[in-house]
Coordinates of C-alpha atoms in Angstrom, one line a residue:
X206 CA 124.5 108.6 86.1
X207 CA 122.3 107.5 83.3
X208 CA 118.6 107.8 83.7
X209 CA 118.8 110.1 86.6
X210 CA 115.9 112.7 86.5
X211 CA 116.0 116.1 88.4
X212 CA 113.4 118.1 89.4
X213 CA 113.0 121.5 91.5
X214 CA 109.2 121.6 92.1
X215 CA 107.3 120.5 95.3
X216 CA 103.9 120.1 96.1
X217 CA 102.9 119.6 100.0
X218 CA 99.2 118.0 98.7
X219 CA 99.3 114.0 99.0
X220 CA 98.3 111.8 96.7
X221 CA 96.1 108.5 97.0
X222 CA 98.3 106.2 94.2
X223 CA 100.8 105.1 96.6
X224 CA 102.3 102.4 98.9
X225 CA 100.6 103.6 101.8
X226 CA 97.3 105.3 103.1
X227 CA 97.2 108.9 102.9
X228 CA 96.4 109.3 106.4
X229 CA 99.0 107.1 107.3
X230 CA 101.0 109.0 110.6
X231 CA 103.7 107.9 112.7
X232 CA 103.8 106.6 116.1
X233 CA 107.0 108.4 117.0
X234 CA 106.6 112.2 115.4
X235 CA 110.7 112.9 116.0
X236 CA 112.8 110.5 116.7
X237 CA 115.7 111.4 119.3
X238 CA 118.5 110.4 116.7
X239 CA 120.0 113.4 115.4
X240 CA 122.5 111.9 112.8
X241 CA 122.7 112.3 109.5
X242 CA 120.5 109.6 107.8
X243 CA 119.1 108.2 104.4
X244 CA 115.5 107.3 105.4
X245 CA 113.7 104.7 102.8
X246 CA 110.9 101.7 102.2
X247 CA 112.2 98.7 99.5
X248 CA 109.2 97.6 97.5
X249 CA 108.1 95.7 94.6
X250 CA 105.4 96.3 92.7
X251 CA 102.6 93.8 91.4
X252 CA 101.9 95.7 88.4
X253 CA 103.9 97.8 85.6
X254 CA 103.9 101.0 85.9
X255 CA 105.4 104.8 86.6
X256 CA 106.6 106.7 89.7
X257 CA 105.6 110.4 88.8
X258 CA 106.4 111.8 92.5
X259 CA 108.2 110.9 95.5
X260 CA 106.7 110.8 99.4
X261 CA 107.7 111.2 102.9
X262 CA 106.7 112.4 106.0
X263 CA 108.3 115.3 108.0
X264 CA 108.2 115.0 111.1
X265 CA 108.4 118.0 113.5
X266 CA 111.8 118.6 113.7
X267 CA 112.8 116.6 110.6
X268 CA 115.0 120.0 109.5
X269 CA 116.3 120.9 106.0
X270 CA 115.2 117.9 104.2
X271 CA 116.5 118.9 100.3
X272 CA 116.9 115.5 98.7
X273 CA 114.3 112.3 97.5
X274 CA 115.7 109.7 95.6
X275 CA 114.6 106.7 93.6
X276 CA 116.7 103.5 93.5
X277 CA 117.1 100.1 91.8
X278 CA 117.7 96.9 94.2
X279 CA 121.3 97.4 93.4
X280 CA 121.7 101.1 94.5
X281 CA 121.5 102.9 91.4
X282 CA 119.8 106.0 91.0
X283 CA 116.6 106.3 88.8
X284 CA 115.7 109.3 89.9
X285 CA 116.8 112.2 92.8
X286 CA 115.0 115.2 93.2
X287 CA 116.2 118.7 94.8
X288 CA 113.6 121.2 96.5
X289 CA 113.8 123.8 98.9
X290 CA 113.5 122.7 103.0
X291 CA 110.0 123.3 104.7
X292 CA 109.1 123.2 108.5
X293 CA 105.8 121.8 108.0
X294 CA 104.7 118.7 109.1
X295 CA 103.1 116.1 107.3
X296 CA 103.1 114.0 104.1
X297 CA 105.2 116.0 101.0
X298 CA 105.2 115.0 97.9
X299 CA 107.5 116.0 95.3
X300 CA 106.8 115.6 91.7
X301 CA 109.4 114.1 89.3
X302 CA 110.1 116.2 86.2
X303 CA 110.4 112.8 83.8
X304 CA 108.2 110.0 85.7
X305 CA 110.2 106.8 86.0
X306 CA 109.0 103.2 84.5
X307 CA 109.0 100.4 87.2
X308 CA 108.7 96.8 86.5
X309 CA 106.0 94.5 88.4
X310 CA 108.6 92.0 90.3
X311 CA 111.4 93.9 90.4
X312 CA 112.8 95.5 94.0
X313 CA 113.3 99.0 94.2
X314 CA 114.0 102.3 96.9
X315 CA 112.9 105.3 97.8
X316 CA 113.9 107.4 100.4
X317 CA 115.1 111.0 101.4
X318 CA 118.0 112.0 103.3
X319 CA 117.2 113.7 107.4
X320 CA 120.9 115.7 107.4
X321 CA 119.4 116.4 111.2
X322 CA 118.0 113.4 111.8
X323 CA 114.8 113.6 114.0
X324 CA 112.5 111.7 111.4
X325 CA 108.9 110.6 111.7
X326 CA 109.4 106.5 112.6
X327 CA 106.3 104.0 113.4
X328 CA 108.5 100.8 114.4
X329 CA 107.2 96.8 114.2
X330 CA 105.4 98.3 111.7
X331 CA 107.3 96.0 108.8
X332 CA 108.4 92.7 110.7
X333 CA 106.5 90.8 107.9
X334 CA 106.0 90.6 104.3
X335 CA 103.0 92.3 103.4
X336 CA 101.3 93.1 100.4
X337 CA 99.5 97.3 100.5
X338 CA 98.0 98.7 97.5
X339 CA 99.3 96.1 95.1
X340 CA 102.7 96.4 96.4
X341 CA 104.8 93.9 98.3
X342 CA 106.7 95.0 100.6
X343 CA 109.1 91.8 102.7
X344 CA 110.3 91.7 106.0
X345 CA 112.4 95.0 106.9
X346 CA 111.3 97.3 104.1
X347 CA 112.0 100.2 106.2
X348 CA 115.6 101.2 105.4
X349 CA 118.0 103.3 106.4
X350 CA 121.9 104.0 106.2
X351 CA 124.1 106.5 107.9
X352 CA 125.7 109.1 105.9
X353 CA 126.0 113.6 105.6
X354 CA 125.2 112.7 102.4
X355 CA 122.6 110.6 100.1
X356 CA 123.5 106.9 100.1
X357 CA 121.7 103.8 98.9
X358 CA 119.7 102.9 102.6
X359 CA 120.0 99.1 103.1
X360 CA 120.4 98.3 106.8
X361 CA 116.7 97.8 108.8
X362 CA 116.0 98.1 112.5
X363 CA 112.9 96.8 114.4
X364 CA 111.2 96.4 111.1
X365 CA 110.3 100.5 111.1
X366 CA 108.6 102.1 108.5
X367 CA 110.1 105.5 108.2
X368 CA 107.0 106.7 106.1
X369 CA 108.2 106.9 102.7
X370 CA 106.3 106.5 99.8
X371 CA 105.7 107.0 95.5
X372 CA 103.0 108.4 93.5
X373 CA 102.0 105.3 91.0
X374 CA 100.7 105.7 87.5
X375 CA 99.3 102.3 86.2
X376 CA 97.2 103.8 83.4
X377 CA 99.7 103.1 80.5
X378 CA 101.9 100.6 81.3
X379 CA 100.0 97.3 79.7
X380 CA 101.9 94.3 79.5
X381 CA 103.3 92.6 76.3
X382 CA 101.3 90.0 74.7
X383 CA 103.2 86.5 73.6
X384 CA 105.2 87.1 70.5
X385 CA 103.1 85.3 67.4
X386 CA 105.4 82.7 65.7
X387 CA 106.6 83.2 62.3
X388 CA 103.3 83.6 60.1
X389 CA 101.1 83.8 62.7
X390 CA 98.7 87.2 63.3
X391 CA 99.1 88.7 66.5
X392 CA 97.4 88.4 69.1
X393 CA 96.7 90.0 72.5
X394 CA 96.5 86.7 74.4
X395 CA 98.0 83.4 74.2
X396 CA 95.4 81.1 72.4
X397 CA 94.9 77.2 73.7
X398 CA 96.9 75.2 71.9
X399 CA 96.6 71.5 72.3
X400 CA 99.6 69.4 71.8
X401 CA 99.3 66.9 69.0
X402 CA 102.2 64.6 70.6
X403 CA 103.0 66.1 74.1
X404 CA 106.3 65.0 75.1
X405 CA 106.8 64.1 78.7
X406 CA 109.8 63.3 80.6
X407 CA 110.7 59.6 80.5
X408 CA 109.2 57.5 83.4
X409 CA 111.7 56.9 85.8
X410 CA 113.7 53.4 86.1
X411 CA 112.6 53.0 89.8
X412 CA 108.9 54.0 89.9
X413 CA 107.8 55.5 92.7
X414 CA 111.2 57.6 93.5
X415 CA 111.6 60.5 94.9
X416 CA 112.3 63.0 92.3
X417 CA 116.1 64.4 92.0
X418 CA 117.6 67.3 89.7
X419 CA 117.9 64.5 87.1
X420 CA 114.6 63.5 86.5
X421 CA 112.1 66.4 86.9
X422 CA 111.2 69.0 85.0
X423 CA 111.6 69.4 81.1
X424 CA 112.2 66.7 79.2
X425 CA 115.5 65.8 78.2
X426 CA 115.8 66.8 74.5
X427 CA 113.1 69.6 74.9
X428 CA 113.5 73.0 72.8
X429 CA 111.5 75.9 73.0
X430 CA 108.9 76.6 70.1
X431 CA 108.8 80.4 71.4
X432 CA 111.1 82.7 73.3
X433 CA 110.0 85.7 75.3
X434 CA 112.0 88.1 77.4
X435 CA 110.5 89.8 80.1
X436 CA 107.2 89.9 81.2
X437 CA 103.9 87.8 79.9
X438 CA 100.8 88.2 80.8
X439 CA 97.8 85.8 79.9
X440 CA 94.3 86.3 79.9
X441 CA 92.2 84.2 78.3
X442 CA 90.4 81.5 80.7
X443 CA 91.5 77.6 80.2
X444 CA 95.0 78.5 77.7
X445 CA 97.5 76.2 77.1
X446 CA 100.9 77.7 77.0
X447 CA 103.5 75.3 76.0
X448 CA 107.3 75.0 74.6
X449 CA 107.9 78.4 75.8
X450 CA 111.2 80.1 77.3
X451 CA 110.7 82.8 79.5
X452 CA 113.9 84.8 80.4
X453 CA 113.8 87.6 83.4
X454 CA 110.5 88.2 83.5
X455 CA 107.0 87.7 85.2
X456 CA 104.8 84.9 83.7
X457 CA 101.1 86.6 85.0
X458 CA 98.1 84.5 84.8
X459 CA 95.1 86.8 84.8
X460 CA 92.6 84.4 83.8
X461 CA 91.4 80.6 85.2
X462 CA 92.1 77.2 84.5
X463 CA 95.2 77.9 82.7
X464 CA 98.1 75.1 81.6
X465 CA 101.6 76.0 81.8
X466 CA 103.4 72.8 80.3
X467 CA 107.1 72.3 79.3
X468 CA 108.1 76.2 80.7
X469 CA 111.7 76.9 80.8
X470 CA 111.3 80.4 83.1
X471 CA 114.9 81.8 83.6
X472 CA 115.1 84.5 86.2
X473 CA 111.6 84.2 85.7
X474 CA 108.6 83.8 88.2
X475 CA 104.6 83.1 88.3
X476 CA 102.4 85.3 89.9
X477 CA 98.0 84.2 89.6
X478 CA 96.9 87.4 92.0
X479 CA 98.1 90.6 89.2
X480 CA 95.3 92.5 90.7
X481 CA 94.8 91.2 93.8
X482 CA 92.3 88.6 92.5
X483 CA 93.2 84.7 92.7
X484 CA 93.2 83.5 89.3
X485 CA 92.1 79.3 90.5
X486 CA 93.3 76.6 88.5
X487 CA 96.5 77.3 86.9
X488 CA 98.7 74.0 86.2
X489 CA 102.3 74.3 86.2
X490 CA 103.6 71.1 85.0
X491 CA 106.8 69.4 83.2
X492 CA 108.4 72.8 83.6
X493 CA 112.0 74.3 85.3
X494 CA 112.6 77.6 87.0
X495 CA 116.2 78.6 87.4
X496 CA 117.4 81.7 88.8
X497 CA 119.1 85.1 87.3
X498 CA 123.0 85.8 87.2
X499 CA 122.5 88.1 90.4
X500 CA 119.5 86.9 93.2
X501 CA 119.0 89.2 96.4
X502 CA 117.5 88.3 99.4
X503 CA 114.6 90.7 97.9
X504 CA 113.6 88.1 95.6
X505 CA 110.1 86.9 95.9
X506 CA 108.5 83.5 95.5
X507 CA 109.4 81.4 92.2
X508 CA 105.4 80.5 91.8
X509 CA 102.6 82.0 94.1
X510 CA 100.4 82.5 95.8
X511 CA 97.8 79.7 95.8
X512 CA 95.1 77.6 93.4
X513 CA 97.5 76.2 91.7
X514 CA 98.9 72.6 91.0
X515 CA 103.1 72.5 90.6
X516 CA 103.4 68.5 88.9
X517 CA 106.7 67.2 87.7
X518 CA 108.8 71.0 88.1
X519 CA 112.2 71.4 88.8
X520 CA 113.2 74.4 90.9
X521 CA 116.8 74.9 90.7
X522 CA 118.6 77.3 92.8
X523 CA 116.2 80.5 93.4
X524 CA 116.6 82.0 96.5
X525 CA 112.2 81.5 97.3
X526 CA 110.8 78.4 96.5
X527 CA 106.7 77.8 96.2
X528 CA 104.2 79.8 97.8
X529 CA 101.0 78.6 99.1
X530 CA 99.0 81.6 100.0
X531 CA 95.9 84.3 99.3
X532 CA 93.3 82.2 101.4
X533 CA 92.2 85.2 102.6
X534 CA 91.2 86.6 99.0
X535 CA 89.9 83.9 97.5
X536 CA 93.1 81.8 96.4
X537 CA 92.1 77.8 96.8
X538 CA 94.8 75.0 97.9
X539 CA 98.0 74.1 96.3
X540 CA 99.3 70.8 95.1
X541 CA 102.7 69.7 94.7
X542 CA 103.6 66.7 93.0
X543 CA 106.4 64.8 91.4
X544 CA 108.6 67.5 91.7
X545 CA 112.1 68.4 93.0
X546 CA 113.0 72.1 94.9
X547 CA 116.2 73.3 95.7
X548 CA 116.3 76.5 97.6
X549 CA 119.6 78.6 97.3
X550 CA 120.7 81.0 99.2
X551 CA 120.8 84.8 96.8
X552 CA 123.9 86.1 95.3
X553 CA 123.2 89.6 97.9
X554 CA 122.6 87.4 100.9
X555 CA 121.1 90.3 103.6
X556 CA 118.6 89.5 105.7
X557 CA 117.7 86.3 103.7
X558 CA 115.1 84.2 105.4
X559 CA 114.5 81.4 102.1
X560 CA 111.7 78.6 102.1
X561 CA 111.1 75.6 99.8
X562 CA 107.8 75.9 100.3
X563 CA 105.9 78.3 102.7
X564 CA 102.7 78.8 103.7
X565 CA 101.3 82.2 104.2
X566 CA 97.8 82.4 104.4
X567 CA 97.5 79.1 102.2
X568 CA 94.7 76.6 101.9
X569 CA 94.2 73.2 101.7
X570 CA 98.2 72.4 101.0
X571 CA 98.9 68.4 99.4
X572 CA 102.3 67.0 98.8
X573 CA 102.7 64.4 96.7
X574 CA 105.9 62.5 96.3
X575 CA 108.2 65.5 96.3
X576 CA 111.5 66.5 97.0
X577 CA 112.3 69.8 98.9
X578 CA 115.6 70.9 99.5
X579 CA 116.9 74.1 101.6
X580 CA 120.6 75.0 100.7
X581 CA 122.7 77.0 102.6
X582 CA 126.2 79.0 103.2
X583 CA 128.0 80.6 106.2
X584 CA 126.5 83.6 107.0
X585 CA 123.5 83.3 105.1
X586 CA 121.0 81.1 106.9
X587 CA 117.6 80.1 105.6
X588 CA 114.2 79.0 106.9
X589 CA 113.2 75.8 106.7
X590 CA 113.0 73.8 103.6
X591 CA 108.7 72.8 104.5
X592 CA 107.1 75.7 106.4
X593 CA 103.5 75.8 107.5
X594 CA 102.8 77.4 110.7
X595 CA 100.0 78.0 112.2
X596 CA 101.1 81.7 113.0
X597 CA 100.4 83.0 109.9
X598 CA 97.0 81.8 108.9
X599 CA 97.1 79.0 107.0
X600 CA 94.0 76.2 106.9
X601 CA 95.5 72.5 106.6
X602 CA 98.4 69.4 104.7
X603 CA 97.9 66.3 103.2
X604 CA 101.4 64.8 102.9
X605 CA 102.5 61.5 101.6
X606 CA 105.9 61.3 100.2
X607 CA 108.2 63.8 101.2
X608 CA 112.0 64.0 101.3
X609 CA 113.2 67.3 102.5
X610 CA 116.9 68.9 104.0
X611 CA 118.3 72.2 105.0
X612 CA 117.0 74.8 107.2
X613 CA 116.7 74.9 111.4
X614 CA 114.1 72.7 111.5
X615 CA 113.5 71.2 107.4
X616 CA 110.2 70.1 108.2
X617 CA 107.9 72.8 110.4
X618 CA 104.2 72.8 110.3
X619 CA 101.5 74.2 112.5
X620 CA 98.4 73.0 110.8
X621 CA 96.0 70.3 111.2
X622 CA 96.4 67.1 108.6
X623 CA 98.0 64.1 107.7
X624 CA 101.6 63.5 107.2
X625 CA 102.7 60.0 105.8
X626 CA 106.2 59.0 104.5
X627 CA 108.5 61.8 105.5
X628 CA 112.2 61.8 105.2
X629 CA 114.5 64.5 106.8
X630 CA 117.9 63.7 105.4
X631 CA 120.3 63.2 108.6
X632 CA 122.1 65.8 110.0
X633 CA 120.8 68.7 107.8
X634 CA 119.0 70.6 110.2
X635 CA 120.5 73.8 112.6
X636 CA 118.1 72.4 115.8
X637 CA 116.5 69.3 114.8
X638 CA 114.5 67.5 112.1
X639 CA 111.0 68.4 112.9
X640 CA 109.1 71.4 114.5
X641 CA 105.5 70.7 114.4
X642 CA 102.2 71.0 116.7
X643 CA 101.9 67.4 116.7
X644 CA 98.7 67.4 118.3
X645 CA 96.8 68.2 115.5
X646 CA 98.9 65.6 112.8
X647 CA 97.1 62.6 112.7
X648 CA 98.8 60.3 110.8
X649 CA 102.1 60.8 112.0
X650 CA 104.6 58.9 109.9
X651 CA 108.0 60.5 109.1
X652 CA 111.8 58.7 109.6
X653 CA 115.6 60.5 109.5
X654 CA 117.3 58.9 106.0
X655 CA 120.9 59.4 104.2
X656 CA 120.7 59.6 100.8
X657 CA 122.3 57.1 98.3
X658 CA 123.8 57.6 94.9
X659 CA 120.7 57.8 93.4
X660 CA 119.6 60.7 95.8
X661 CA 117.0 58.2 97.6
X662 CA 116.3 58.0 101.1
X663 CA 117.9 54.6 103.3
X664 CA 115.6 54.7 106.4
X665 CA 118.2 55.6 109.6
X666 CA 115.4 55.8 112.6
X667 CA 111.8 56.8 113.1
X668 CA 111.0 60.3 114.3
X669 CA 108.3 60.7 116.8
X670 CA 106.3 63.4 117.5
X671 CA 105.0 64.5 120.5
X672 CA 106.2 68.2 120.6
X673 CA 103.3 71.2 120.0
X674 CA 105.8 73.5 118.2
X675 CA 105.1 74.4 114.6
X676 CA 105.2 78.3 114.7

């Protein structure tokens, strides 16, 4: 297996550069199970970097525990490390002869294998994505698969976190800068450009339409000026980035006020928080996002997490829409306008629980003239295509002008505001059109519609609301 590294040492003294406090100790110290099991935690990192050790915790009668691995989201093996068994209980860690480069975005596993079972478990501990220590961790991160031997651990229970962790070097894993054009001097950061004839797409024949796969996004004849694959990082407060194609990468926005204009980001997502600081501001407009060969139900939002403005994007088939979140450290309200989102369901469908747009601690969130769409398959159900409940902190919506499909309920919202010309597109939903705390909605103004050739709504019936849903 290529890129495997093997080690032999161990070290029983934690460190702090990790997913999870080091005083972090179970609820349960041995679990009754006595199977064979590969124990593990699925995480993504926010940031570049290296995993130099590997982490878990034996429990008291977690017995002859010789094996730690390090996985990619599709099961191969980065790393697996061999040491002698120990009866003492606690947090090991066991250092990796060649540390192991990670990529911020990307999914990835680690875990140990229990060949007597009896691990340490805390369970409801990881029912919810959650961000610790720069690291995001989705619903179910605590993974696990039966097995007398090592096996890539991707089935969850109860959302337990079976206490596994990494040791995290960021110190020299700096991001690429943009790549200077032909002639130009290189340069750290992307430098404001202003465009001397900005092309935009053409205005649509029927003004004031709701926006289809057509008619948002880049403009028709558009070509990229620059090309970058993988990850970008910008820095410098107020850029313009234009004409750029971003292939399977990270666009990170580390400074405010910046433009993103005429963006094609393949396999490619934005991120304004890289160090846990909401970078306000940031425009995203005229601009498409598709989706790699291979999604997984892993996959994190296409833009995120808040103070931002998405105007006249087309989102095309990722398996996470828009993110509207980070109130809680400092990320202001998102706007959405112009713009169409389909929502996909991933390649590696799982425990898939897609959005088009979700709130998630989000602010202030405004929708202007939009079109959100939640696709789905057998067996691999999302969410809802609009989702702002008021379970999971967020502030308040201004909508006027949205047509949305696809999901249980396409259009669920907990939160105080205003919501003005909403279409549901018949028959789409799993339960019904709407799911929303209607008490606190006032306007209320929303209508089921089929959808003509053009993909624009023809009014069916009115939908009332008088329901105090929206969780």
């Amino acid at each position: 297996m290529s890129g495997v590294t093997v080690a032999w040492a161990l070290n029983d003294t934690p460190s702090t550069d990790g997913i999870f406090a080091d005083d972090l100790a179970p609820r349960t110290a041995a679990d009754p199970d006595r199977r064979a099991v590969e124990l593990g935690v699925r995480f993504s990192p926010q940031e570049d970097g290296s995993v130099t050790a590997l982490q878990y915790y034996q429990g008291a009668r977690t017995r002859d525990v010789t094996t730690a691995t390090l996985w990619s989201a599709e099961g191969e093996v980065l790393a697996r490390v061999s040491f002698a068994a120990s009866r003492s209980v606690g947090w090991r860690t066991v250092p990796l002869e060649t540390s192991v480069p990670l990529t911020a975005g990307e999914t990835y596993v680690a875990s140990y294998h229990a060949p007597q079972g009896g691990y340490a478990v805390t369970e409801h501990d990881l029912t919810t994505r959650q961000v610790r220590n720069g690291f995001v961790l989705q619903a179910g991160a605590g993974v696990y698969h039966y097995g007398s031997h090592s096996r890539f651990p991707d089935d969850t229970y109860r959302g337990s976190n079976y206490l596994v962790d990494i040791v995290y070097d960021t110190s020299d894993a700096p991001l690429p800068p943009v790549p200077p054009l032909p002639g130009e001097s290189p340069s750290t950061t992307p430098t404001p450009t202003p465009s001397a004839t900005p092309t935009r797409p053409a205005e649509p024949s029927n003004p004031g339409a709701f926006p289809t796969r057509e008619s948002a996004g880049l403009p028709a004849d558009w070509k990229p000026v620059r090309e970058v694959s993988g990850d970008l990082r910008i820095t410098e407060a107020g850029a313009v980035v234009e004409d750029l194609r971003v292939t399977n990468g990270t666009i990170y926005v580390d400074a405010p006020n910046v433009t993103l204009r005429r963006i094609d980001a393949v396999g490619t997502n934005v991120v304004n928080d890289p160090r846990n600081v909401c970078r306000n501001g940031l425009v995203i407009e005229d601009s498409t996002f598709t989706p790699r060969s291979r999604t997984s139900d892993q996959d994190i939002f296409v833009i995120g997490p808040g103070g931002y403005t998405a105007r006249n994007i087309l989102v095309d088939g990722v398996p996470e829409g828009l993110r509207a979140a980070g109130d809680d450290y400092g990320c202001e309200g998102v706007t959405i306008e112009d713009s169409f989102i389909q929502v996909s369901p991933p390649t590696e469908c799982g425990d898939w629980h897609g959005d088009g747009v979700q709130g998630y601690y989000g602010g202030h969130l405004k929708v202007r003239n939009s079109t959100v769409i939640l696709e789905e398959r057998d067996g691999c159900w999302g969410t809802a295509a609009f989702f702002y409940p008021h379970s999971q902190g967020n502030t308040s919506l201004d909508v006027d002008g949205l047509l949305v499909a696809g999901g249980g309920y396409p259009f669920r919202n907990g939160m105080p505001g205003s919501v003005r010309n909403l279409n549901v597109v018949e028959g789409s939903w799993g339960y019904g059109p709407i799911d929303v705390k209607c008490s606190v909605v006032d306007p209320w103004q929303a209508q089921v519609v089929r959808l003509d050739s053009a993909g624009q709504p023809i009014p069916v019936k009115p939908i009332s609301c008088s329901m105090e849903g929206g969780r």
